[in-house]
CSV table of C-alpha atoms in Angstrom, one decimal:
chain,number,residue,atom,x,y,z
A,144,MET,CA,87.1,101.8,143.3
A,145,ASP,CA,86.0,98.2,143.8
A,146,LEU,CA,88.0,95.8,141.6
A,147,GLU,CA,84.8,93.8,140.9
A,148,PHE,CA,83.8,96.5,138.5
A,149,ASN,CA,86.8,95.8,136.3
A,150,GLN,CA,85.5,92.4,135.3
A,151,LEU,CA,82.1,94.0,134.6
A,152,PHE,CA,83.7,96.6,132.3
A,153,ASP,CA,85.7,94.0,130.5
A,154,GLU,CA,82.6,91.8,129.9
A,155,TRP,CA,80.6,94.9,128.7
A,156,ALA,CA,83.3,96.3,126.4
A,157,SER,CA,82.4,94.4,123.3
A,158,CYS,CA,78.7,95.4,123.4
A,159,TYR,CA,79.0,98.8,125.1
A,160,ASP,CA,78.6,100.9,121.9
A,161,GLU,CA,75.5,99.0,120.8
A,162,THR,CA,74.0,99.5,124.3
A,163,VAL,CA,74.6,103.3,124.4
A,164,LEU,CA,73.1,103.6,120.9
A,165,GLY,CA,69.8,102.3,122.2
A,166,LYS,CA,69.9,98.7,120.9
A,167,ASP,CA,69.4,97.2,124.4
A,168,ARG,CA,65.8,97.9,125.5
A,169,GLU,CA,66.6,97.5,129.2
A,170,TYR,CA,69.0,100.4,129.1
A,171,GLU,CA,67.2,102.5,126.6
A,172,GLU,CA,66.1,105.2,129.1
A,173,VAL,CA,69.6,105.2,130.8
A,174,PHE,CA,71.3,106.1,127.5
A,175,ALA,CA,68.5,108.3,126.1
A,176,GLN,CA,70.0,111.4,124.4
A,177,TYR,CA,73.5,109.8,124.7
A,178,GLU,CA,75.1,111.8,121.9
A,179,GLN,CA,73.6,115.1,123.2
A,180,ILE,CA,74.9,114.3,126.7
A,181,LEU,CA,78.4,113.7,125.5
A,182,THR,CA,78.3,116.7,123.2
A,183,THR,CA,77.2,118.9,126.2
A,184,VAL,CA,80.0,117.7,128.4
A,185,ALA,CA,82.6,118.1,125.6
A,186,ASN,CA,81.4,121.6,124.8
A,187,LYS,CA,81.6,122.6,128.5
A,188,ALA,CA,85.2,121.4,128.8
A,189,SER,CA,88.0,123.9,128.3
A,190,GLY,CA,91.8,123.9,128.2
A,191,CYS,CA,93.6,120.7,129.2
A,192,VAL,CA,91.2,117.9,130.1
A,193,LEU,CA,91.5,115.0,132.4
A,194,GLU,CA,88.9,112.3,131.6
A,195,PHE,CA,88.0,109.5,134.0
A,196,GLY,CA,86.2,106.4,132.7
A,197,VAL,CA,87.1,106.7,129.1
A,198,GLY,CA,85.3,103.5,128.2
A,199,THR,CA,85.3,102.9,124.5
A,200,GLY,CA,86.4,106.5,123.8
A,201,ASN,CA,83.2,108.2,122.7
A,202,LEU,CA,83.6,111.3,124.8
A,203,THR,CA,87.3,111.3,124.2
A,204,LYS,CA,86.7,111.5,120.5
A,205,LYS,CA,84.4,114.5,120.9
A,206,LEU,CA,86.9,116.3,123.1
A,207,LEU,CA,89.7,115.7,120.6
A,208,THR,CA,87.5,116.9,117.8
A,209,ASN,CA,87.0,120.1,119.8
A,210,GLY,CA,90.7,120.6,119.8
A,211,LYS,CA,91.2,119.8,123.5
A,212,THR,CA,94.3,118.2,125.0
A,213,VAL,CA,93.0,115.0,126.7
A,214,TYR,CA,94.5,112.7,129.3
A,215,GLY,CA,92.3,109.6,129.6
A,216,VAL,CA,92.1,107.3,132.6
A,217,GLU,CA,90.4,103.9,132.2
A,218,PRO,CA,90.6,100.8,134.6
A,219,SER,CA,89.4,98.2,132.1
A,220,LYS,CA,91.9,96.7,129.7
A,221,GLY,CA,89.1,95.7,127.4
A,222,MET,CA,87.6,99.2,127.2
A,223,ARG,CA,91.1,100.7,126.8
A,224,GLU,CA,91.9,98.5,123.9
A,225,ILE,CA,88.7,99.4,122.0
A,226,ALA,CA,89.2,103.2,122.7
A,227,GLN,CA,92.9,103.0,121.6
A,228,GLN,CA,91.8,101.2,118.4
A,229,LYS,CA,89.4,104.1,117.6
A,230,LEU,CA,91.8,106.8,118.7
A,231,PRO,CA,95.4,105.5,118.2
A,232,THR,CA,97.1,108.8,119.1
A,233,ALA,CA,95.0,109.4,122.3
A,234,LYS,CA,96.7,109.4,125.7
A,235,ILE,CA,94.8,106.7,127.6
A,236,ILE,CA,96.4,105.2,130.7
A,237,GLN,CA,95.3,102.5,133.3
A,238,GLY,CA,93.8,103.9,136.5
A,239,ASP,CA,90.6,104.9,138.1
A,240,PHE,CA,89.0,107.9,139.9
A,241,LEU,CA,91.2,107.5,143.0
A,242,ASN,CA,94.3,105.9,141.6
A,243,PHE,CA,95.9,107.6,138.6
A,244,GLU,CA,99.0,109.3,137.4
A,245,ILE,CA,98.7,113.0,137.7
A,246,PRO,CA,99.6,114.7,134.4
A,247,GLU,CA,102.4,117.2,134.5
A,248,THR,CA,100.3,119.7,132.5
A,249,PRO,CA,98.0,121.8,134.7
A,250,ILE,CA,94.4,120.6,134.4
A,251,ASP,CA,91.6,123.0,133.5
A,252,THR,CA,88.7,120.6,133.4
A,253,ILE,CA,87.9,117.1,134.8
A,254,VAL,CA,85.2,115.2,132.9
A,255,SER,CA,83.4,111.9,133.2
A,256,THR,CA,80.3,110.3,131.8
A,257,TYR,CA,78.4,107.3,133.2
A,258,ALA,CA,81.1,106.3,135.7
A,259,PHE,CA,81.3,108.4,138.9
A,260,HIS,CA,78.6,106.2,140.5
A,261,HIS,CA,81.1,103.3,140.7
A,262,LEU,CA,82.5,105.1,143.8
A,263,LYS,CA,80.9,104.8,147.2
A,264,ASP,CA,79.8,108.2,148.7
A,265,ASN,CA,82.9,108.5,150.9
A,266,GLU,CA,85.1,107.6,147.9
A,267,LYS,CA,83.3,110.3,145.9
A,268,GLY,CA,84.3,112.8,148.6
A,269,GLN,CA,87.9,111.6,148.5
A,270,ALA,CA,88.0,111.9,144.8
A,271,LEU,CA,86.7,115.5,144.8
A,272,ASN,CA,89.2,116.4,147.4
A,273,LYS,CA,92.0,115.1,145.2
A,274,TYR,CA,90.6,116.9,142.1
A,275,ARG,CA,90.4,120.2,144.0
A,276,LYS,CA,94.1,120.0,144.5
A,277,ILE,CA,95.1,119.3,140.9
A,278,LEU,CA,92.8,121.6,139.1
A,279,LYS,CA,93.8,125.2,138.3
A,280,ASN,CA,92.2,127.8,140.4
A,281,SER,CA,89.8,128.6,137.6
A,282,GLY,CA,89.2,124.9,137.0
A,283,LYS,CA,85.9,122.9,136.9
A,284,ILE,CA,84.4,119.5,136.9
A,285,VAL,CA,81.8,118.4,134.4
A,286,PHE,CA,80.2,115.0,135.0
A,287,ALA,CA,77.2,113.3,133.5
A,288,ASP,CA,76.0,110.5,135.7
A,289,THR,CA,73.0,108.7,137.2
A,290,VAL,CA,71.8,110.6,140.3
A,291,PHE,CA,68.4,110.6,141.9
A,292,LEU,CA,66.4,113.4,143.4
A,293,ASN,CA,66.0,111.3,146.6
A,294,GLU,CA,65.8,107.7,147.8
A,295,ALA,CA,62.1,107.6,146.9
A,296,ALA,CA,62.8,108.4,143.3
A,297,LYS,CA,65.4,105.7,143.2
A,298,GLU,CA,63.0,103.1,144.6
A,299,GLN,CA,60.4,104.2,142.0
A,300,LYS,CA,62.9,103.5,139.2
A,301,ILE,CA,63.6,100.0,140.7
A,302,ARG,CA,59.9,99.3,140.8
A,303,GLU,CA,59.4,100.4,137.2
A,304,ALA,CA,62.4,98.2,136.1
A,305,GLU,CA,60.9,95.2,138.0
A,306,SER,CA,57.5,95.7,136.4
A,307,ASN,CA,59.1,95.7,133.0
A,308,GLY,CA,61.1,92.6,133.7
A,309,PHE,CA,64.4,94.4,133.3
A,310,ASP,CA,66.4,92.1,135.6
A,311,ARG,CA,69.9,93.4,134.8
A,312,LEU,CA,68.8,97.0,135.3
A,313,VAL,CA,67.2,96.1,138.6
A,314,GLN,CA,70.4,94.5,139.7
A,315,ASP,CA,72.4,97.6,138.7
A,316,LEU,CA,70.1,99.9,140.6
A,317,LYS,CA,70.3,97.7,143.7
A,318,THR,CA,74.0,97.2,143.8
A,319,GLU,CA,75.8,100.2,142.3
A,320,TYR,CA,76.5,103.3,144.3
A,321,TYR,CA,73.9,105.7,142.9
A,322,THR,CA,73.5,108.6,145.2
A,323,THR,CA,71.1,111.5,145.6
A,324,ILE,CA,71.3,115.2,144.5
A,325,SER,CA,71.5,116.4,148.1
A,326,THR,CA,74.4,114.0,148.9
A,327,MET,CA,76.2,114.9,145.8
A,328,ARG,CA,75.7,118.6,146.5
A,329,ARG,CA,77.1,118.2,150.0
A,330,LEU,CA,80.2,116.3,148.7
A,331,PHE,CA,81.0,119.0,146.2
A,332,GLU,CA,80.4,121.9,148.6
A,333,GLU,CA,82.5,120.2,151.4
A,334,ASN,CA,85.4,120.2,148.9
A,335,LYS,CA,85.0,123.9,148.0
A,336,PHE,CA,83.1,123.6,144.7
A,337,SER,CA,79.9,125.4,143.8
A,338,VAL,CA,77.7,122.9,141.9
A,339,SER,CA,74.7,122.8,139.6
A,340,PHE,CA,72.5,120.0,138.3
A,341,VAL,CA,70.6,119.8,135.0
A,342,GLN,CA,68.6,116.6,134.2
A,343,MET,CA,69.5,115.2,130.8
A,344,ASN,CA,67.3,112.1,130.7
A,345,PRO,CA,65.2,110.0,133.3
A,346,PHE,CA,68.4,108.8,134.9
A,347,VAL,CA,71.3,111.1,134.0
A,348,TRP,CA,72.1,114.5,135.3
A,349,LEU,CA,74.7,117.0,134.2
A,350,ILE,CA,76.8,117.9,137.2
A,351,GLU,CA,79.0,121.0,136.9
A,352,GLY,CA,81.3,121.9,139.8
A,353,LYS,CA,83.4,125.1,139.8
A,354,ILE,CA,86.1,126.0,142.3
A,355,MET,CA,84.9,128.5,144.8
């Protein structure tokens, strides 16, 4: 994952929770139904959970409340510090989607919210290949992330953001590695996962991959 994102995460850490709660108008649609999205991911997780992109620990908290064993991976020092303050007993280590310490405990579910798009498409494929090898045979992936039906849908969102004067959102949409449903489906299936998509808000889809 590009190291440039680490600086972005550190800068965003102090105001991230306010943003996800809808206090930043530019990102209001992106984080619409945020609590429901996290609850859905947490409820679909089973057994021992590996979480990528812990951020400030909001999904981690729900997983722990559900009685799950959670191993958290987060590249940003600023985000990790906030998450650890909220959840002092949680296991949260430095790492990212491709570079992380594999837990000794067999993994049942891999989860992530609002983070997988930080990987380029070829890196997404590399990550899924790695996850296929560390998951139990009955394991699954549950992600909630920004994905677009097609490139036209992405361009439409860029135009809408531009017309609203949402300059930061426009920059995000033009520079981050948001992909399409068809590409994401191909990447999962190439790595021997069946995959389903359910739209959760105008930007975010629930992506559930199960080992075939």
